[in-house]
Amino acid sequence: MATKLPETGLSRDEIINHLTDLKKDDIKWAEGRTPMFIFKADTELSKLTQEAFNLYFNENALGAHRAYKSIRQMEDDIVAIGLDLFNAPAGGQGYFTTGGTESIMCAVKTAKTWARDKRGDPKFHGNIVAAETAHPAFRKSCDLMDIEIRKYPVKDFRADPAALEAAIDENTFMIIGSAPCFPYGVVDPIEELSEVALRHDLWLHVDACVGGYMLPFAEELGQKIPVWDFRAPGVASISADLHKFGYAPKPASTVFFRSQEHAKHLIFFYNEWPSGLYATATVVGTRPGGGVAGAWATLHALGHEGYLDVTRRLLDLIARYKKGIEEIPGLKVIDDPQLAIIAFTSDEVDLLQVGSHMPKRGWLPSFLQEPKGMHLMLSLIHEQACDKWLEDLRWAVEEQRAAAPGSEKKVDVVY
Ligand SMILES: Cc1ncc(COP(=O)(O)O)c(C=O)c1O
């Protein structure tokens, strides 16, 4: 195919055939062969949400306030559902965004403006303190907004309130908790972080991009989940992705604030150009209306019972994977996975080498560099893959045990 703009347009068939052909070497995600990037509850649900998405394929959610009242209504409904699920007090506020990274950027921007107002210093940059397990989106936000980020080591794979408190200084304005963190899948002790936040008048953000739309249902099903949401009084904001365990089509995330007083620092108003007042609550301007409609459709198609059912099945699946991993001699699951992430290590075999055998059998491996290990973020798409993946993992471990000493290859540990 030409690498510059074709002189005349290609036909529909040429385009579709080319794209179909282009896709054929991609990972077979529909067979559950990638341990991340994709989240699925049910095929019928996917068809419905795709239909909802297509109904709003052309609409631009940037115009929700002026042109598309329906998008505004759907966003209001989605936000109300999140505020209720996450136990926000009356007056809580939320916004629909395009992803976890954007939700986190919104929270950091809001906290920074809050700190500037509080200090009466419009040039204040300050610092944010986060456990080393916090998602890179915090670092990205800090790079963009010229904020220092201070990282501290975890204790038992979780944020350590004592280490956090030791890292805080007079320029700290924000602290972070994860529910759960991506590397180990465990929920930080949010109530203790909340006490630190209240003691030092800091903004506590809970990154529930992975857990937000699963935790309330897992808790209802009796999982041992520490309080992680607005019930902890020091929590100022929460990010929660609908396009992960909310099972909505991408792009769809939400960011919530304890009160209007907190949320007001997010909104961007600009009137110093010829075209008049420009106001957004998001980092991006134009946003796909389809993402909003797809998320609205997903929440309403599943409902409370649907989410409970999907979560129950997913927790059973996690238990199956966990048991299977632990039955392979030498492998150890990290902590006690309560949600959708399983991380595992080994004192006997190098799991980076083990993981690098997996593509030979059609699997995309996901790694951990600290401690050396492997990682899975599972949804129901992985139900069909469980037995085969475990069989091939066992094979990969045996391959590695049988490998000649010194035959190790360099493995790039990439997300
Ligand atoms: C804990 C956590 N926070 C934030 C994000 C960022 O989400 P996104 O990729 O939607 O920007 C992720 C992505 O996996 C995550 O695991």
Coordinates of C-alpha atoms and ligand atoms in Angstrom, one line a residue:
M1 CA 0.0 0.0 0.0
A2 CA 1.3 3.5 -0.9
T3 CA 2.8 5.5 1.9
K4 CA 1.5 8.9 0.7
L5 CA -2.0 10.1 0.2
P6 CA -3.5 8.2 -2.8
E7 CA -4.2 10.3 -5.8
T8 CA -7.8 9.0 -6.0
G9 CA -9.7 7.4 -3.2
L10 CA -9.8 3.6 -2.8
S11 CA -13.0 1.7 -3.0
R12 CA -14.9 0.4 0.0
D13 CA -13.8 -3.2 -0.7
E14 CA -10.2 -2.2 -1.2
I15 CA -10.3 -0.4 2.2
I16 CA -12.0 -3.1 4.1
N17 CA -9.9 -5.9 2.5
H18 CA -6.8 -4.0 3.4
L19 CA -7.8 -3.4 7.0
T20 CA -8.8 -7.0 7.4
D21 CA -5.5 -8.1 6.0
L22 CA -3.6 -5.6 8.2
K23 CA -5.3 -7.0 11.3
K24 CA -4.5 -10.7 10.7
D25 CA -1.1 -10.6 12.5
D26 CA -2.5 -8.8 15.5
I27 CA -2.8 -10.8 18.8
K28 CA -5.9 -12.9 18.8
W29 CA -7.6 -10.8 21.6
A30 CA -11.0 -12.4 21.0
E31 CA -9.5 -15.7 22.1
G32 CA -8.2 -14.1 25.3
R33 CA -4.6 -14.1 24.2
T34 CA -3.6 -10.7 25.5
P35 CA -3.5 -10.3 29.3
M36 CA -4.5 -6.6 29.2
F37 CA -5.9 -3.9 26.9
I38 CA -9.3 -5.5 26.5
F39 CA -12.3 -5.9 28.8
K40 CA -15.4 -7.8 27.9
A41 CA -18.4 -8.9 29.8
D42 CA -20.6 -10.5 27.1
T43 CA -20.9 -10.7 23.4
E44 CA -24.6 -9.5 23.2
L45 CA -23.7 -6.6 25.4
S46 CA -20.9 -5.7 23.1
K47 CA -23.2 -5.7 20.1
L48 CA -25.7 -3.5 21.9
T49 CA -23.1 -1.0 23.0
Q50 CA -21.6 -0.9 19.5
E51 CA -25.1 0.0 18.3
A52 CA -25.5 2.7 20.9
F53 CA -22.0 4.0 19.9
N54 CA -22.9 4.1 16.2
L55 CA -26.1 6.0 17.0
Y56 CA -23.9 8.8 18.2
F57 CA -21.0 8.1 15.8
N58 CA -21.0 11.7 14.4
E59 CA -21.9 13.7 17.5
N60 CA -19.2 15.7 19.3
A61 CA -19.6 15.7 23.1
L62 CA -17.8 19.0 23.2
G63 CA -21.1 20.4 22.0
A64 CA -23.1 18.6 24.8
H65 CA -24.1 21.9 26.4
R66 CA -25.3 23.8 23.4
A67 CA -26.1 21.3 20.6
Y68 CA -26.8 17.9 22.0
K69 CA -29.0 18.0 25.1
S70 CA -29.2 14.2 24.9
I71 CA -25.4 13.8 25.4
R72 CA -25.6 16.2 28.3
Q73 CA -28.4 14.1 29.8
M74 CA -26.5 10.9 29.3
E75 CA -23.4 12.4 31.0
D76 CA -25.5 13.6 33.9
D77 CA -27.0 10.1 34.3
I78 CA -23.6 8.5 34.2
V79 CA -22.1 10.9 36.7
A80 CA -25.1 10.4 39.0
I81 CA -24.7 6.6 38.9
G82 CA -21.0 6.9 39.8
L83 CA -21.6 9.3 42.6
D84 CA -24.1 6.9 44.1
L85 CA -21.8 3.8 43.6
F86 CA -18.8 5.6 45.2
N87 CA -20.8 6.9 48.2
A88 CA -20.3 10.6 47.4
P89 CA -21.9 13.0 49.8
A90 CA -24.7 15.3 48.6
G91 CA -23.2 18.0 46.4
G92 CA -20.6 15.7 44.9
Q93 CA -19.7 16.3 41.2
G94 CA -18.3 14.3 38.3
Y95 CA -17.3 14.5 34.7
F96 CA -17.1 12.1 31.8
T97 CA -13.6 11.9 30.2
T98 CA -11.9 9.9 27.5
G99 CA -9.8 7.6 29.7
G100 CA -8.0 7.0 33.0
T101 CA -5.1 9.2 32.0
E102 CA -7.4 12.1 31.3
S103 CA -9.3 11.6 34.5
I104 CA -6.0 11.7 36.4
M105 CA -4.9 14.8 34.6
C106 CA -8.2 16.4 35.5
A107 CA -7.7 15.5 39.2
V108 CA -4.1 16.8 39.3
K109 CA -5.1 20.0 37.5
T110 CA -7.9 20.6 40.0
A111 CA -5.8 19.9 43.0
K112 CA -3.1 22.2 41.8
T113 CA -5.5 25.1 41.2
W114 CA -7.1 24.3 44.6
A115 CA -3.6 24.6 46.2
R116 CA -2.8 27.8 44.4
D117 CA -6.1 29.4 45.6
K118 CA -5.6 28.2 49.1
R119 CA -2.1 29.6 49.2
G120 CA -3.0 32.8 47.3
D121 CA -0.1 32.0 45.0
P122 CA -1.0 31.7 41.3
K123 CA 2.6 30.5 40.5
F124 CA 2.7 27.7 43.1
H125 CA 3.8 24.4 41.6
G126 CA 4.5 22.3 44.7
N127 CA 4.8 18.5 44.9
I128 CA 2.7 15.3 44.8
V129 CA 3.6 12.3 46.9
A130 CA 2.7 8.9 45.6
A131 CA 3.7 5.2 46.2
E132 CA 5.9 3.7 43.5
T133 CA 2.9 1.7 42.3
A134 CA 0.9 4.7 41.2
H135 CA 0.1 4.7 37.5
P136 CA 2.5 6.6 35.2
A137 CA -0.4 9.0 34.3
F138 CA 0.5 10.9 37.5
R139 CA 4.1 11.3 36.4
K140 CA 2.8 12.4 32.9
S141 CA 0.4 14.9 34.5
C142 CA 3.3 16.3 36.7
D143 CA 5.6 16.6 33.7
L144 CA 2.9 18.5 31.8
M145 CA 2.1 20.8 34.7
D146 CA 5.6 21.3 36.0
I147 CA 4.9 19.6 39.4
E148 CA 7.5 17.6 41.3
I149 CA 6.4 14.0 42.0
R150 CA 7.9 12.2 45.0
K151 CA 7.7 8.4 45.0
Y152 CA 8.2 6.2 48.0
P153 CA 8.5 2.4 48.3
V154 CA 5.5 0.3 49.1
K155 CA 5.1 -2.0 52.2
D156 CA 3.5 -5.3 51.6
F157 CA 2.8 -4.2 48.0
R158 CA 0.6 -1.2 49.3
A159 CA 1.1 2.5 49.9
D160 CA 2.7 2.9 53.3
P161 CA 1.2 5.8 55.3
A162 CA 4.4 6.2 57.4
A163 CA 6.7 6.4 54.4
L164 CA 4.2 8.8 52.8
E165 CA 4.1 11.0 55.9
A166 CA 7.9 11.1 55.9
A167 CA 8.0 12.2 52.3
I168 CA 5.6 15.1 52.7
D169 CA 6.9 18.7 53.1
E170 CA 5.4 22.2 53.2
N171 CA 5.1 22.2 49.4
T172 CA 3.1 19.0 49.2
F173 CA -0.5 19.6 48.1
M174 CA -1.6 16.2 46.9
I175 CA -1.3 12.5 47.8
I176 CA -2.4 9.4 45.9
G177 CA -3.9 6.1 46.7
S178 CA -4.7 3.3 44.2
A179 CA -7.8 1.0 44.2
P180 CA -6.2 -1.2 43.1
C181 CA -2.7 -0.4 41.8
F182 CA -1.9 -1.9 38.4
P183 CA 1.3 -3.8 39.2
Y184 CA 0.0 -5.9 42.1
G185 CA -3.7 -5.5 42.0
V186 CA -4.1 -4.7 45.7
V187 CA -6.0 -1.8 47.2
D188 CA -4.0 0.8 49.2
P189 CA -5.1 1.5 52.8
I190 CA -7.2 4.5 51.7
E191 CA -8.7 5.1 55.2
E192 CA -5.2 5.6 56.6
L193 CA -4.2 7.8 53.6
S194 CA -7.3 9.8 54.3
E195 CA -6.2 10.4 57.9
V196 CA -2.8 11.7 56.6
A197 CA -4.7 13.9 54.1
L198 CA -6.9 15.4 56.8
R199 CA -4.0 15.8 59.3
H200 CA -2.0 17.8 56.7
D201 CA -4.8 19.5 54.7
L202 CA -3.8 17.6 51.5
W203 CA -5.8 16.6 48.5
L204 CA -6.2 12.8 48.4
H205 CA -6.9 11.3 45.0
V206 CA -8.0 7.7 44.7
D207 CA -7.1 6.2 41.4
A208 CA -9.8 3.6 40.9
C209 CA -9.4 3.5 37.1
V210 CA -9.2 -0.3 37.4
G211 CA -11.4 -1.0 40.4
G212 CA -14.0 1.7 40.4
Y213 CA -16.8 -0.1 38.6
M214 CA -15.9 -3.5 40.1
L215 CA -15.2 -2.8 43.7
P216 CA -18.7 -1.9 44.8
F217 CA -20.0 -5.2 43.4
A218 CA -17.0 -7.3 44.7
E219 CA -17.6 -5.8 48.2
E220 CA -21.3 -6.7 47.9
L221 CA -20.3 -10.2 47.1
G222 CA -18.3 -10.4 50.3
Q223 CA -14.7 -9.8 49.0
K224 CA -12.4 -8.4 51.7
I225 CA -12.2 -4.8 50.3
P226 CA -11.0 -2.0 52.6
V227 CA -13.0 1.3 52.4
W228 CA -11.6 3.0 49.3
D229 CA -14.2 5.6 48.2
F230 CA -15.8 8.9 49.5
R231 CA -16.7 7.0 52.7
A232 CA -13.1 7.9 53.8
P233 CA -13.6 11.6 54.7
G234 CA -10.2 12.7 53.3
V235 CA -10.9 11.5 49.8
A236 CA -11.2 14.6 47.6
S237 CA -11.4 13.0 44.1
I238 CA -11.7 9.6 42.4
S239 CA -10.9 8.4 38.9
A240 CA -12.8 5.4 37.6
D241 CA -12.7 4.0 34.1
L242 CA -15.9 2.8 32.4
H243 CA -13.9 1.3 29.6
K244 CA -12.2 -1.1 31.9
F245 CA -14.4 -3.0 34.4
G246 CA -17.4 -0.8 33.6
Y247 CA -17.3 -2.8 30.2
A248 CA -18.1 0.3 28.2
P249 CA -16.6 0.8 24.7
K250 CA -13.5 3.0 24.6
P251 CA -13.1 5.9 25.3
A252 CA -14.9 6.2 28.6
S253 CA -13.8 7.2 32.0
T254 CA -15.1 9.3 34.9
V255 CA -13.6 11.7 37.5
F256 CA -15.5 12.6 40.7
F257 CA -15.1 15.3 43.3
R258 CA -16.3 15.3 46.9
S259 CA -18.0 18.7 46.5
Q260 CA -18.6 21.6 44.1
E261 CA -15.9 23.5 46.1
H262 CA -13.4 20.9 45.0
A263 CA -14.8 20.5 41.4
K264 CA -14.9 24.2 40.6
H265 CA -11.1 24.3 40.2
L266 CA -11.3 21.9 37.2
I267 CA -13.3 24.0 34.8
F268 CA -11.3 25.9 32.1
F269 CA -12.9 29.2 31.1
Y270 CA -11.3 31.3 28.3
N271 CA -12.7 34.4 26.6
E272 CA -9.7 36.2 25.4
W273 CA -10.0 35.4 21.7
P274 CA -12.3 36.5 18.9
S275 CA -14.7 33.5 19.2
G276 CA -16.2 34.0 22.6
L277 CA -16.3 32.0 25.8
Y278 CA -14.7 28.6 25.6
A279 CA -15.3 26.4 28.6
T280 CA -14.5 22.7 29.2
A281 CA -14.1 20.4 32.2
T282 CA -11.9 18.0 30.3
V283 CA -8.3 18.1 29.0
V284 CA -9.4 17.4 25.5
G285 CA -11.9 19.5 23.4
T286 CA -13.6 17.4 20.8
R287 CA -14.8 14.1 22.3
P288 CA -16.7 11.2 20.6
G289 CA -20.4 11.3 21.4
G290 CA -20.4 7.5 20.8
G291 CA -18.2 7.0 23.9
V292 CA -20.9 8.6 26.1
A293 CA -23.8 6.7 24.4
G294 CA -21.9 3.4 24.6
A295 CA -21.2 3.9 28.3
W296 CA -24.8 5.0 29.1
A297 CA -26.0 1.9 27.2
T298 CA -23.6 -0.4 29.1
L299 CA -24.6 0.9 32.5
H300 CA -28.3 0.6 31.8
A301 CA -28.1 -2.8 30.0
L302 CA -26.2 -4.5 32.8
G303 CA -27.8 -2.7 35.8
H304 CA -27.0 -3.7 39.3
E305 CA -27.8 -7.3 38.8
G306 CA -25.8 -7.5 35.6
Y307 CA -22.7 -6.0 37.3
L308 CA -23.1 -8.4 40.2
D309 CA -23.3 -11.3 38.0
V310 CA -20.3 -10.4 35.8
T311 CA -18.2 -9.7 38.9
R312 CA -19.2 -13.0 40.5
R313 CA -18.2 -14.8 37.4
L314 CA -14.9 -12.8 37.1
L315 CA -14.0 -13.5 40.7
D316 CA -14.6 -17.3 40.1
L317 CA -12.3 -17.0 37.0
I318 CA -9.6 -15.2 39.0
A319 CA -9.8 -18.0 41.6
R320 CA -9.4 -20.6 38.8
Y321 CA -6.3 -18.8 37.3
K322 CA -4.8 -18.3 40.8
K323 CA -5.2 -22.0 41.7
G324 CA -3.8 -23.1 38.4
I325 CA -0.7 -20.8 38.7
E326 CA -0.1 -22.0 42.2
E327 CA -0.3 -25.6 41.1
I328 CA 2.7 -25.1 38.9
P329 CA 5.8 -25.9 41.0
G330 CA 7.9 -22.9 41.8
L331 CA 5.3 -20.2 41.1
K332 CA 3.9 -17.9 43.8
V333 CA 0.9 -15.5 43.5
I334 CA 1.6 -12.1 45.0
D335 CA -0.7 -11.3 48.0
D336 CA -4.3 -12.5 47.8
P337 CA -5.9 -11.1 44.6
Q338 CA -9.4 -9.8 45.4
L339 CA -10.0 -8.2 42.0
A340 CA -9.1 -8.8 38.4
I341 CA -5.3 -8.5 38.6
I342 CA -3.0 -11.4 39.3
A343 CA 0.7 -10.9 39.7
F344 CA 3.1 -13.8 40.3
T345 CA 6.8 -14.4 41.0
S346 CA 9.2 -17.3 41.5
D347 CA 12.3 -18.0 43.5
E348 CA 13.2 -20.9 41.2
V349 CA 12.7 -19.8 37.6
D350 CA 13.3 -16.5 35.8
L351 CA 9.7 -15.5 34.9
L352 CA 10.9 -12.9 32.3
Q353 CA 12.5 -15.8 30.5
V354 CA 9.4 -18.0 31.0
G355 CA 7.1 -15.2 29.7
S356 CA 9.3 -14.8 26.6
H357 CA 8.5 -18.4 25.7
M358 CA 4.7 -17.7 25.7
P359 CA 4.5 -15.9 22.2
K360 CA 5.7 -19.2 20.6
R361 CA 2.2 -20.5 21.7
G362 CA 0.3 -17.4 20.7
W363 CA 0.2 -15.5 24.0
L364 CA 1.2 -12.0 24.7
P365 CA 3.0 -12.0 28.0
S366 CA 2.8 -9.2 30.6
F367 CA 5.7 -8.7 33.0
L368 CA 6.6 -7.3 36.3
Q369 CA 10.1 -5.9 36.9
E370 CA 9.9 -5.5 40.7
P371 CA 9.8 -8.3 41.8
K372 CA 10.6 -10.1 38.7
G373 CA 7.4 -11.8 37.6
M374 CA 4.4 -12.0 35.4
H375 CA 1.0 -10.2 35.4
L376 CA -2.6 -10.6 34.2
M377 CA -5.5 -8.2 34.1
L378 CA -8.4 -10.5 33.3
S379 CA -12.0 -10.1 32.2
L380 CA -14.6 -12.7 31.0
I381 CA -12.9 -12.8 27.6
H382 CA -10.3 -14.9 29.4
E383 CA -12.8 -17.6 30.5
Q384 CA -12.3 -19.6 27.3
A385 CA -8.5 -19.2 27.5
C386 CA -7.9 -20.3 31.1
D387 CA -7.1 -24.0 30.7
K388 CA -5.0 -23.6 27.6
W389 CA -3.0 -20.6 29.1
L390 CA -2.3 -22.6 32.3
E391 CA -1.2 -25.6 30.2
D392 CA 1.1 -23.4 28.1
L393 CA 2.5 -21.5 31.2
R394 CA 3.4 -24.9 32.7
W395 CA 5.1 -25.8 29.4
A396 CA 7.0 -22.5 29.4
V397 CA 8.2 -23.0 33.0
E398 CA 9.4 -26.5 32.0
E399 CA 11.1 -25.1 28.9
Q400 CA 12.9 -22.6 31.0
R401 CA 14.0 -25.2 33.7
A402 CA 15.4 -27.3 30.9
A403 CA 17.2 -24.4 29.2
A404 CA 21.0 -24.5 29.1
P405 CA 22.6 -22.1 31.7
G406 CA 23.6 -18.9 30.1
S407 CA 21.0 -19.2 27.3
E408 CA 18.9 -16.4 28.8
K409 CA 17.8 -13.7 26.4
K410 CA 17.5 -10.0 27.2
V411 CA 13.8 -9.4 27.9
D412 CA 12.4 -5.9 27.5
V413 CA 9.9 -5.4 30.3
V414 CA 7.3 -3.1 28.6
Y415 CA 3.8 -2.3 29.6
Ligands
LIG1 C1 -4.4 2.0 38.0 C2 -4.5 2.7 36.6 N1 -4.7 4.0 36.6 C3 -4.8 4.6 35.4 C4 -4.7 4.0 34.2 C5 -4.8 4.8 32.9 O1 -5.9 4.5 32.1 P1 -6.0 4.7 30.6 O2 -5.1 3.8 29.9 O3 -7.4 4.6 30.3 O4 -5.6 6.1 30.3 C6 -4.5 2.6 34.2 C7 -4.4 1.8 32.9 O5 -4.3 0.6 32.9 C8 -4.4 1.9 35.4 O6 -4.2 0.6 35.5

